[in-house]
GROMACS .gro file of C-alpha atoms in nm:
model
  405
    1MET     CA    1   8.185  -7.150  -9.109
    2ARG     CA    2   8.178  -7.511  -9.265
    3PRO     CA    3   8.418  -7.592  -9.565
    4PRO     CA    4   8.261  -7.635  -9.874
    5LEU     CA    5   8.171  -7.975  -9.983
    6ASN     CA    6   8.443  -8.001 -10.254
    7SER     CA    7   8.700  -7.868 -10.031
    8PRO     CA    8   9.008  -8.088  -9.903
    9LYS     CA    9   8.889  -8.069  -9.575
   10ASN     CA   10   8.558  -8.209  -9.647
   11HIS     CA   11   8.765  -8.483  -9.874
   12GLN     CA   12   8.972  -8.570  -9.582
   13ARG     CA   13   8.675  -8.606  -9.331
   14LYS     CA   14   8.523  -8.863  -9.560
   15ILE     CA   15   8.864  -9.066  -9.560
   16ASN     CA   16   8.863  -9.054  -9.179
   17MET     CA   17   8.526  -9.198  -9.207
   18VAL     CA   18   8.628  -9.471  -9.427
   19VAL     CA   19   8.931  -9.535  -9.177
   20ALA     CA   20   8.686  -9.535  -8.854
   21SER     CA   21   8.457  -9.793  -9.037
   22GLN     CA   22   8.734 -10.031  -9.117
   23GLY     CA   23   8.839 -10.025  -8.751
   24ALA     CA   24   8.477 -10.064  -8.632
   25ALA     CA   25   8.444 -10.390  -8.840
   26GLN     CA   26   8.746 -10.512  -8.703
   27VAL     CA   27   8.610 -10.481  -8.335
   28VAL     CA   28   8.265 -10.615  -8.421
   29LEU     CA   29   8.410 -10.950  -8.532
   30LEU     CA   30   8.623 -11.003  -8.243
   31THR     CA   31   8.332 -10.908  -8.012
   32GLN     CA   32   8.123 -11.170  -8.169
   33ILE     CA   33   8.363 -11.485  -8.155
   34PRO     CA   34   8.177 -11.627  -7.835
   35LEU     CA   35   7.857 -11.633  -8.011
   36ILE     CA   36   8.020 -11.777  -8.359
   37VAL     CA   37   8.135 -12.055  -8.143
   38GLU     CA   38   7.824 -12.130  -7.977
   39ARG     CA   39   7.585 -12.110  -8.286
   40CYS     CA   40   7.823 -12.187  -8.569
   41GLY     CA   41   7.983 -12.504  -8.393
   42LEU     CA   42   8.333 -12.377  -8.516
   43SER     CA   43   8.587 -12.425  -8.261
   44LEU     CA   44   8.813 -12.119  -8.085
   45ALA     CA   45   9.102 -12.256  -8.244
   46SER     CA   46   8.934 -12.271  -8.590
   47ILE     CA   47   8.826 -11.898  -8.549
   48GLY     CA   48   9.177 -11.811  -8.434
   49GLY     CA   49   9.317 -11.978  -8.756
   50LEU     CA   50   9.059 -11.790  -8.972
   51VAL     CA   51   9.142 -11.467  -8.834
   52ALA     CA   52   9.526 -11.524  -8.834
   53LEU     CA   53   9.485 -11.600  -9.179
   54GLY     CA   54   9.313 -11.254  -9.274
   55THR     CA   55   9.572 -11.081  -9.079
   56PHE     CA   56   9.861 -11.261  -9.266
   57CYS     CA   57   9.722 -11.160  -9.611
   58LEU     CA   58   9.664 -10.822  -9.474
   59MET     CA   59  10.045 -10.795  -9.399
   60ILE     CA   60  10.162 -10.927  -9.724
   61ALA     CA   61   9.930 -10.706  -9.950
   62GLY     CA   62   9.974 -10.369  -9.787
   63PRO     CA   63  10.305 -10.269  -9.953
   64LEU     CA   64  10.155 -10.386 -10.282
   65TRP     CA   65   9.851 -10.184 -10.285
   66GLY     CA   66  10.044  -9.904 -10.188
   67GLU     CA   67  10.268  -9.903 -10.484
   68MET     CA   68   9.979  -9.957 -10.714
   69GLY     CA   69   9.817  -9.665 -10.543
   70ASP     CA   70  10.140  -9.455 -10.641
   71ARG     CA   71  10.116  -9.592 -10.980
   72ILE     CA   72   9.739  -9.582 -11.066
   73GLY     CA   73   9.593  -9.330 -10.822
   74ARG     CA   74   9.427  -9.341 -10.478
   75LYS     CA   75   9.036  -9.370 -10.565
   76PRO     CA   76   9.067  -9.639 -10.815
   77ILE     CA   77   9.290  -9.892 -10.583
   78LEU     CA   78   9.091  -9.786 -10.260
   79LEU     CA   79   8.750  -9.866 -10.461
   80ALA     CA   80   8.878 -10.211 -10.585
   81GLY     CA   81   9.004 -10.296 -10.258
   82LEU     CA   82   8.680 -10.195 -10.068
   83CYS     CA   83   8.486 -10.378 -10.307
   84GLY     CA   84   8.659 -10.684 -10.271
   85ALA     CA   85   8.662 -10.657  -9.906
   86LEU     CA   86   8.273 -10.622  -9.919
   87LEU     CA   87   8.217 -10.927 -10.139
   88ALA     CA   88   8.448 -11.132  -9.900
   89GLN     CA   89   8.244 -11.013  -9.587
   90ILE     CA   90   7.917 -11.098  -9.786
   91LEU     CA   91   8.063 -11.486  -9.849
   92PHE     CA   92   8.167 -11.485  -9.486
   93VAL     CA   93   7.839 -11.362  -9.302
   94ALA     CA   94   7.637 -11.598  -9.553
   95LEU     CA   95   7.844 -11.883  -9.464
   96LEU     CA   96   7.810 -11.826  -9.080
   97VAL     CA   97   7.453 -11.790  -9.109
   98ALA     CA   98   7.433 -12.127  -9.321
   99MET     CA   99   7.625 -12.284  -9.021
  100ALA     CA  100   7.404 -12.151  -8.760
  101LEU     CA  101   7.073 -12.281  -8.934
  102GLY     CA  102   7.219 -12.609  -8.970
  103HIS     CA  103   7.257 -12.618  -9.350
  104LEU     CA  104   7.646 -12.661  -9.325
  105GLU     CA  105   7.915 -12.868  -9.109
  106GLU     CA  106   8.227 -12.704  -9.018
  107SER     CA  107   8.416 -12.954  -9.207
  108ASP     CA  108   8.198 -12.863  -9.522
  109ALA     CA  109   8.236 -12.472  -9.467
  110PHE     CA  110   8.558 -12.414  -9.319
  111LEU     CA  111   8.758 -12.432  -9.667
  112ALA     CA  112   8.519 -12.171  -9.792
  113LEU     CA  113   8.562 -11.979  -9.472
  114ALA     CA  114   8.945 -11.988  -9.519
  115ILE     CA  115   8.881 -11.841  -9.886
  116SER     CA  116   8.667 -11.551  -9.744
  117ARG     CA  117   8.928 -11.434  -9.524
  118ILE     CA  118   9.207 -11.464  -9.771
  119ILE     CA  119   9.000 -11.233 -10.008
  120TYR     CA  120   8.935 -11.010  -9.735
  121GLY     CA  121   9.297 -10.992  -9.599
  122LEU     CA  122   9.433 -10.922  -9.960
  123ASN     CA  123   9.164 -10.665 -10.043
  124ALA     CA  124   9.127 -10.474  -9.717
  125ALA     CA  125   9.478 -10.434  -9.710
  126ALA     CA  126   9.427 -10.156  -9.967
  127ILE     CA  127   9.229  -9.901  -9.709
  128TYR     CA  128   9.493  -9.780  -9.469
  129PRO     CA  129   9.806  -9.717  -9.689
  130CYS     CA  130   9.548  -9.554  -9.983
  131CYS     CA  131   9.393  -9.365  -9.697
  132GLN     CA  132   9.702  -9.227  -9.541
  133ALA     CA  133   9.877  -9.132  -9.837
  134TRP     CA  134   9.577  -8.967 -10.019
  135ALA     CA  135   9.512  -8.758  -9.694
  136ILE     CA  136   9.870  -8.627  -9.700
  137GLU     CA  137   9.841  -8.529 -10.044
  138LEU     CA  138   9.548  -8.333  -9.983
  139GLY     CA  139   9.674  -8.169  -9.691
  140GLU     CA  140   9.939  -7.902  -9.647
  141PRO     CA  141  10.294  -8.057  -9.585
  142GLU     CA  142  10.331  -7.867  -9.241
  143LYS     CA  143  10.002  -8.031  -9.125
  144ARG     CA  144  10.108  -8.391  -9.175
  145LEU     CA  145  10.114  -8.471  -8.783
  146SER     CA  146   9.777  -8.323  -8.751
  147ILE     CA  147   9.643  -8.530  -9.044
  148LEU     CA  148   9.777  -8.849  -8.926
  149SER     CA  149   9.678  -8.826  -8.578
  150GLY     CA  150   9.328  -8.747  -8.735
  151LEU     CA  151   9.350  -9.079  -8.908
  152SER     CA  152   9.470  -9.255  -8.604
  153ALA     CA  153   9.215  -9.090  -8.414
  154ALA     CA  154   8.929  -9.219  -8.649
  155ALA     CA  155   9.052  -9.560  -8.651
  156ASN     CA  156   9.059  -9.537  -8.248
  157LEU     CA  157   8.726  -9.410  -8.278
  158GLY     CA  158   8.611  -9.665  -8.499
  159ARG     CA  159   8.739  -9.944  -8.257
  160GLY     CA  160   8.539  -9.759  -7.969
  161LEU     CA  161   8.212  -9.763  -8.139
  162GLY     CA  162   8.256 -10.126  -8.300
  163PRO     CA  163   8.098 -10.287  -7.949
  164LEU     CA  164   7.808 -10.006  -7.951
  165LEU     CA  165   7.727 -10.098  -8.275
  166ALA     CA  166   7.689 -10.472  -8.162
  167LEU     CA  167   7.509 -10.444  -7.857
  168PRO     CA  168   7.192 -10.300  -8.020
  169ALA     CA  169   7.185 -10.564  -8.286
  170LEU     CA  170   7.203 -10.829  -8.027
  171LEU     CA  171   6.846 -10.745  -7.943
  172ALA     CA  172   6.738 -10.884  -8.315
  173GLY     CA  173   6.928 -11.184  -8.263
  174ALA     CA  174   7.252 -11.370  -8.168
  175LEU     CA  175   7.409 -11.311  -8.516
  176TRP     CA  176   7.260 -10.990  -8.617
  177PRO     CA  177   7.562 -10.787  -8.535
  178LEU     CA  178   7.750 -10.982  -8.806
  179ALA     CA  179   7.525 -10.735  -9.038
  180TRP     CA  180   7.788 -10.472  -8.969
  181LEU     CA  181   8.054 -10.677  -9.120
  182ILE     CA  182   7.868 -10.587  -9.434
  183LEU     CA  183   7.737 -10.265  -9.388
  184LEU     CA  184   8.072 -10.084  -9.293
  185PRO     CA  185   8.237 -10.168  -9.581
  186LEU     CA  186   7.935 -10.080  -9.794
  187THR     CA  187   7.916  -9.727  -9.607
  188ALA     CA  188   8.288  -9.703  -9.666
  189LEU     CA  189   8.246  -9.782 -10.064
  190VAL     CA  190   7.961  -9.535 -10.087
  191LEU     CA  191   8.177  -9.249  -9.891
  192THR     CA  192   8.472  -9.320 -10.166
  193ILE     CA  193   8.260  -9.323 -10.445
  194GLY     CA  194   8.165  -8.943 -10.368
  195LEU     CA  195   8.523  -8.856 -10.349
  196PRO     CA  196   8.635  -8.677 -10.688
  197ARG     CA  197   8.971  -8.815 -10.833
  198ILE     CA  198   9.159  -8.491 -10.812
  199ASP     CA  199   9.493  -8.358 -10.879
  200SER     CA  200   9.662  -8.505 -10.563
  201ASP     CA  201   9.513  -8.848 -10.665
  202LYS     CA  202   9.728  -8.855 -11.000
  203PRO     CA  203   9.936  -9.141 -11.049
  204ASP     CA  204  10.318  -9.074 -10.910
  205THR     CA  205  10.589  -9.058 -11.160
  206LYS     CA  206  10.893  -8.978 -10.979
  207PRO     CA  207  11.173  -9.176 -11.088
  208ALA     CA  208  11.323  -9.436 -10.837
  209GLU     CA  209  11.638  -9.306 -10.809
  210HIS     CA  210  11.482  -8.978 -10.654
  211ILE     CA  211  11.333  -9.198 -10.379
  212SER     CA  212  11.485  -9.196 -10.018
  213LEU     CA  213  11.405  -9.254  -9.664
  214PRO     CA  214  11.479  -9.011  -9.395
  215PRO     CA  215  11.780  -9.024  -9.148
  216GLY     CA  216  11.680  -9.311  -8.872
  217ALA     CA  217  11.407  -9.443  -9.082
  218MET     CA  218  11.512  -9.795  -9.012
  219MET     CA  219  11.474  -9.737  -8.642
  220LEU     CA  220  11.145  -9.549  -8.697
  221PHE     CA  221  11.004  -9.860  -8.898
  222ALA     CA  222  11.148 -10.071  -8.597
  223THR     CA  223  10.974  -9.881  -8.353
  224ALA     CA  224  10.636  -9.918  -8.552
  225LEU     CA  225  10.669 -10.271  -8.541
  226LEU     CA  226  10.769 -10.281  -8.166
  227SER     CA  227  10.481 -10.054  -8.081
  228THR     CA  228  10.225 -10.274  -8.187
  229VAL     CA  229  10.414 -10.606  -8.067
  230SER     CA  230  10.381 -10.408  -7.740
  231VAL     CA  231   9.988 -10.369  -7.773
  232GLY     CA  232   9.938 -10.694  -7.919
  233GLN     CA  233  10.074 -10.856  -7.602
  234LEU     CA  234   9.886 -10.628  -7.391
  235GLN     CA  235   9.555 -10.707  -7.574
  236VAL     CA  236   9.604 -11.086  -7.569
  237ILE     CA  237   9.693 -11.120  -7.215
  238MET     CA  238   9.407 -10.866  -7.078
  239GLY     CA  239   9.153 -11.129  -7.052
  240PRO     CA  240   9.329 -11.396  -6.884
  241ALA     CA  241   9.508 -11.129  -6.651
  242LEU     CA  242   9.177 -10.999  -6.535
  243LYS     CA  243   9.047 -11.362  -6.481
  244ASP     CA  244   9.379 -11.456  -6.297
  245LEU     CA  245   9.473 -11.166  -6.098
  246TYR     CA  246   9.147 -11.007  -6.034
  247GLY     CA  247   8.917 -11.319  -5.970
  248LEU     CA  248   8.661 -11.260  -6.255
  249SER     CA  249   8.471 -11.567  -6.406
  250ALA     CA  250   8.543 -11.615  -6.766
  251LEU     CA  251   8.223 -11.411  -6.881
  252GLY     CA  252   8.299 -11.139  -6.616
  253ALA     CA  253   8.662 -11.100  -6.771
  254SER     CA  254   8.542 -11.123  -7.128
  255SER     CA  255   8.273 -10.859  -7.066
  256ALA     CA  256   8.551 -10.632  -6.881
  257THR     CA  257   8.785 -10.688  -7.176
  258ALA     CA  258   8.535 -10.559  -7.418
  259VAL     CA  259   8.457 -10.254  -7.199
  260LEU     CA  260   8.830 -10.201  -7.141
  261LEU     CA  261   8.906 -10.217  -7.529
  262ALA     CA  262   8.646  -9.966  -7.607
  263THR     CA  263   8.751  -9.730  -7.314
  264VAL     CA  264   9.120  -9.753  -7.440
  265ALA     CA  265   9.031  -9.667  -7.800
  266VAL     CA  266   8.791  -9.394  -7.698
  267CYS     CA  267   9.073  -9.229  -7.460
  268GLY     CA  268   9.315  -9.255  -7.768
  269PHE     CA  269   9.086  -9.088  -7.990
  270LEU     CA  270   9.037  -8.807  -7.739
  271VAL     CA  271   9.389  -8.732  -7.703
  272GLN     CA  272   9.480  -8.736  -8.066
  273VAL     CA  273   9.187  -8.500  -8.118
  274THR     CA  274   9.260  -8.283  -7.827
  275LEU     CA  275   9.651  -8.258  -7.796
  276VAL     CA  276   9.825  -8.452  -8.064
  277ARG     CA  277   9.653  -8.241  -8.365
  278LYS     CA  278   9.765  -7.914  -8.184
  279LEU     CA  279  10.128  -8.002  -8.194
  280LYS     CA  280  10.344  -7.890  -8.497
  281ALA     CA  281  10.670  -8.094  -8.480
  282PRO     CA  282  10.640  -8.465  -8.518
  283GLN     CA  283  10.959  -8.519  -8.319
  284VAL     CA  284  10.797  -8.362  -8.024
  285SER     CA  285  10.501  -8.624  -8.077
  286PHE     CA  286  10.714  -8.907  -8.106
  287MET     CA  287  10.950  -8.843  -7.795
  288LEU     CA  288  10.641  -8.747  -7.560
  289GLY     CA  289  10.499  -9.110  -7.684
  290VAL     CA  290  10.828  -9.279  -7.625
  291ALA     CA  291  10.844  -9.130  -7.257
  292SER     CA  292  10.475  -9.190  -7.187
  293LEU     CA  293  10.492  -9.533  -7.289
  294CYS     CA  294  10.780  -9.620  -7.066
  295MET     CA  295  10.607  -9.448  -6.774
  296GLY     CA  296  10.285  -9.620  -6.844
  297SER     CA  297  10.465  -9.984  -6.877
  298ILE     CA  298  10.640  -9.956  -6.546
  299LEU     CA  299  10.366  -9.814  -6.380
  300LEU     CA  300  10.129 -10.096  -6.526
  301SER     CA  301  10.366 -10.346  -6.446
  302SER     CA  302  10.430 -10.260  -6.083
  303THR     CA  303  10.065 -10.222  -6.004
  304LEU     CA  304   9.906 -10.509  -6.173
  305GLY     CA  305   9.665 -10.673  -5.974
  306SER     CA  306   9.540 -10.372  -5.804
  307LEU     CA  307   9.302 -10.083  -5.930
  308PHE     CA  308   9.615  -9.852  -5.958
  309ALA     CA  309   9.676 -10.047  -6.262
  310ALA     CA  310   9.413  -9.859  -6.459
  311ALA     CA  311   9.658  -9.536  -6.429
  312GLY     CA  312   9.930  -9.729  -6.594
  313LEU     CA  313   9.710  -9.848  -6.865
  314LEU     CA  314   9.601  -9.497  -6.921
  315VAL     CA  315   9.937  -9.367  -6.933
  316PHE     CA  316  10.036  -9.636  -7.193
  317VAL     CA  317   9.756  -9.556  -7.401
  318VAL     CA  318   9.855  -9.177  -7.403
  319GLY     CA  319  10.189  -9.297  -7.509
  320ILE     CA  320  10.073  -9.496  -7.807
  321ALA     CA  321   9.832  -9.194  -7.891
  322PHE     CA  322  10.121  -8.959  -7.939
  323LEU     CA  323  10.385  -9.226  -8.069
  324VAL     CA  324  10.208  -9.345  -8.363
  325PRO     CA  325  10.113  -9.016  -8.552
  326GLY     CA  326  10.456  -8.901  -8.436
  327TYR     CA  327  10.688  -9.162  -8.607
  328SER     CA  328  10.430  -9.173  -8.920
  329ALA     CA  329  10.454  -8.795  -8.969
  330LEU     CA  330  10.847  -8.840  -8.944
  331LEU     CA  331  10.858  -9.084  -9.199
  332SER     CA  332  10.625  -8.912  -9.431
  333GLN     CA  333  10.868  -8.639  -9.458
  334SER     CA  334  11.067  -8.828  -9.689
  335GLN     CA  335  11.093  -8.832 -10.058
  336GLN     CA  336  10.942  -9.172 -10.073
  337ARG     CA  337  10.624  -9.234 -10.235
  338GLY     CA  338  10.331  -9.222 -10.025
  339GLY     CA  339  10.169  -9.559 -10.103
  340ARG     CA  340  10.482  -9.749 -10.089
  341LEU     CA  341  10.575  -9.595  -9.754
  342PHE     CA  342  10.245  -9.643  -9.586
  343GLY     CA  343  10.214  -9.960  -9.717
  344LEU     CA  344  10.536 -10.059  -9.566
  345LEU     CA  345  10.399  -9.904  -9.242
  346ALA     CA  346  10.107 -10.105  -9.252
  347LEU     CA  347  10.342 -10.413  -9.283
  348MET     CA  348  10.517 -10.329  -8.975
  349HIS     CA  349  10.179 -10.259  -8.784
  350THR     CA  350  10.038 -10.579  -8.898
  351GLY     CA  351  10.334 -10.792  -8.842
  352GLY     CA  352  10.379 -10.646  -8.494
  353TYR     CA  353  10.028 -10.735  -8.390
  354THR     CA  354  10.075 -11.068  -8.514
  355ILE     CA  355  10.398 -11.146  -8.336
  356GLY     CA  356  10.239 -10.970  -8.017
  357PHE     CA  357   9.951 -11.208  -8.016
  358ALA     CA  358  10.146 -11.495  -8.045
  359LEU     CA  359  10.438 -11.386  -7.828
  360GLY     CA  360  10.199 -11.261  -7.554
  361GLY     CA  361  10.020 -11.604  -7.501
  362TRP     CA  362  10.308 -11.803  -7.494
  363LEU     CA  363  10.494 -11.584  -7.225
  364TYR     CA  364  10.171 -11.590  -7.039
  365GLU     CA  365  10.203 -11.940  -7.022
  366LYS     CA  366  10.558 -11.984  -6.961
  367GLU     CA  367  10.584 -11.686  -6.700
  368PRO     CA  368  10.257 -11.644  -6.531
  369GLN     CA  369  10.426 -11.452  -6.229
  370GLN     CA  370  10.543 -11.187  -6.486
  371PRO     CA  371  10.258 -11.147  -6.727
  372LEU     CA  372  10.394 -10.835  -6.889
  373LEU     CA  373  10.763 -10.954  -6.952
  374GLY     CA  374  10.752 -10.948  -7.301
  375MET     CA  375  10.560 -10.612  -7.313
  376LEU     CA  376  10.827 -10.430  -7.102
  377ILE     CA  377  11.114 -10.570  -7.339
  378SER     CA  378  10.925 -10.456  -7.645
  379VAL     CA  379  10.899 -10.089  -7.486
  380ALA     CA  380  11.273 -10.107  -7.358
  381LEU     CA  381  11.366 -10.163  -7.734
  382ILE     CA  382  11.133  -9.890  -7.838
  383ALA     CA  383  11.311  -9.637  -7.623
  384VAL     CA  384  11.671  -9.761  -7.767
  385CYS     CA  385  11.523  -9.725  -8.105
  386ALA     CA  386  11.418  -9.386  -8.023
  387VAL     CA  387  11.751  -9.266  -7.907
  388LEU     CA  388  11.909  -9.426  -8.215
  389ALA     CA  389  11.678  -9.249  -8.464
  390SER     CA  390  11.739  -8.904  -8.276
  391LEU     CA  391  12.122  -8.967  -8.279
  392ILE     CA  392  12.103  -9.056  -8.669
  393SER     CA  393  11.900  -8.755  -8.740
  394ARG     CA  394  12.112  -8.519  -8.549
  395LYS     CA  395  12.441  -8.665  -8.715
  396LYS     CA  396  12.275  -8.610  -9.076
  397ARG     CA  397  12.160  -8.271  -8.993
  398LEU     CA  398  12.531  -8.187  -8.878
  399GLN     CA  399  12.666  -8.326  -9.204
  400GLN     CA  400  12.431  -8.135  -9.401
  401VAL     CA  401  12.544  -7.801  -9.231
  402GLN     CA  402  12.914  -7.884  -9.287
  403TYR     CA  403  12.862  -7.974  -9.652
  404ARG     CA  404  12.682  -7.616  -9.709
  405CYS     CA  405  12.951  -7.444  -9.522
   0.00000   0.00000   0.00000
């Protein structure tokens, strides 16, 4: 039996769709970089700088949007962020099309492109913290892991669908896939307008002195940072590794990377909707994620250069699929206000990707014989943080028991 249209489950489904649209938009842009270089006259370095600029703005603005969501409410903040992101994407696409048609040169358009990415990053930063906090507030406390795994699965599904959305649009013309950069946030905006401002979306007035983090929270935040550092390093060296270690051409390596990224996203989605959502204990998901991540990293590193590396990559992806909703659910059990908490988590994730992208490329050039060295170090640190978080949490529970006695 389908839930009523105005039920919390239906609202959560719409929130998941908003998250999926954001994930798809990110991947659509990445898949079009070669065509933007060719048709618009932008250098790869310029595009990289623009993407990094937007990512940096996402990183610094996430906690601010989350805090405003606590004070004002989820829906108005999410609407504001989506409207700003949509306007920025319209400007960005219009500038690229003008460059492709020869109406603008890179020197004339670059500043405006940079402004559009700044506006986009500052506004799109509202999406994940607001959606995560809102979804948690709509659900039952004991179902936090299931709710957060659903959101993570939606993001993975969006990343997997991004290349599939771009391919049909390419038949209409080289730059037509860029239309998705406008259509996807527009769709998210329409979905959000259709969500009512219900009781759980009222501003949070809890006094600051009653706000606290769970035991081992700093280790959990460190795990969030290191997990995206690991993923970022793997993503940035994937193409070069396929070219250097598997003998593929540049075009073949790019195509294979796109297929692998889509496959990985879909695998993460399937694991989260079939396995993670059935778990009730966030700690179990967290520890399964750490164990799988360690095993996958070792297997991938030891078999890189052969087809067996695909098995290591699969185990690594399964680890991430368990790990992310696991530590997110553990953190959300605190008395910390939802928007602020998930804003900080978004800061860790975005910062981790930024570090991973930079570190992965640098280490690959310095140590080409050990392309996954940085990833292995990051995963080892994740294991250390997981052990420390577990020990701190256990010590806190023992202290509480002794206090009650």
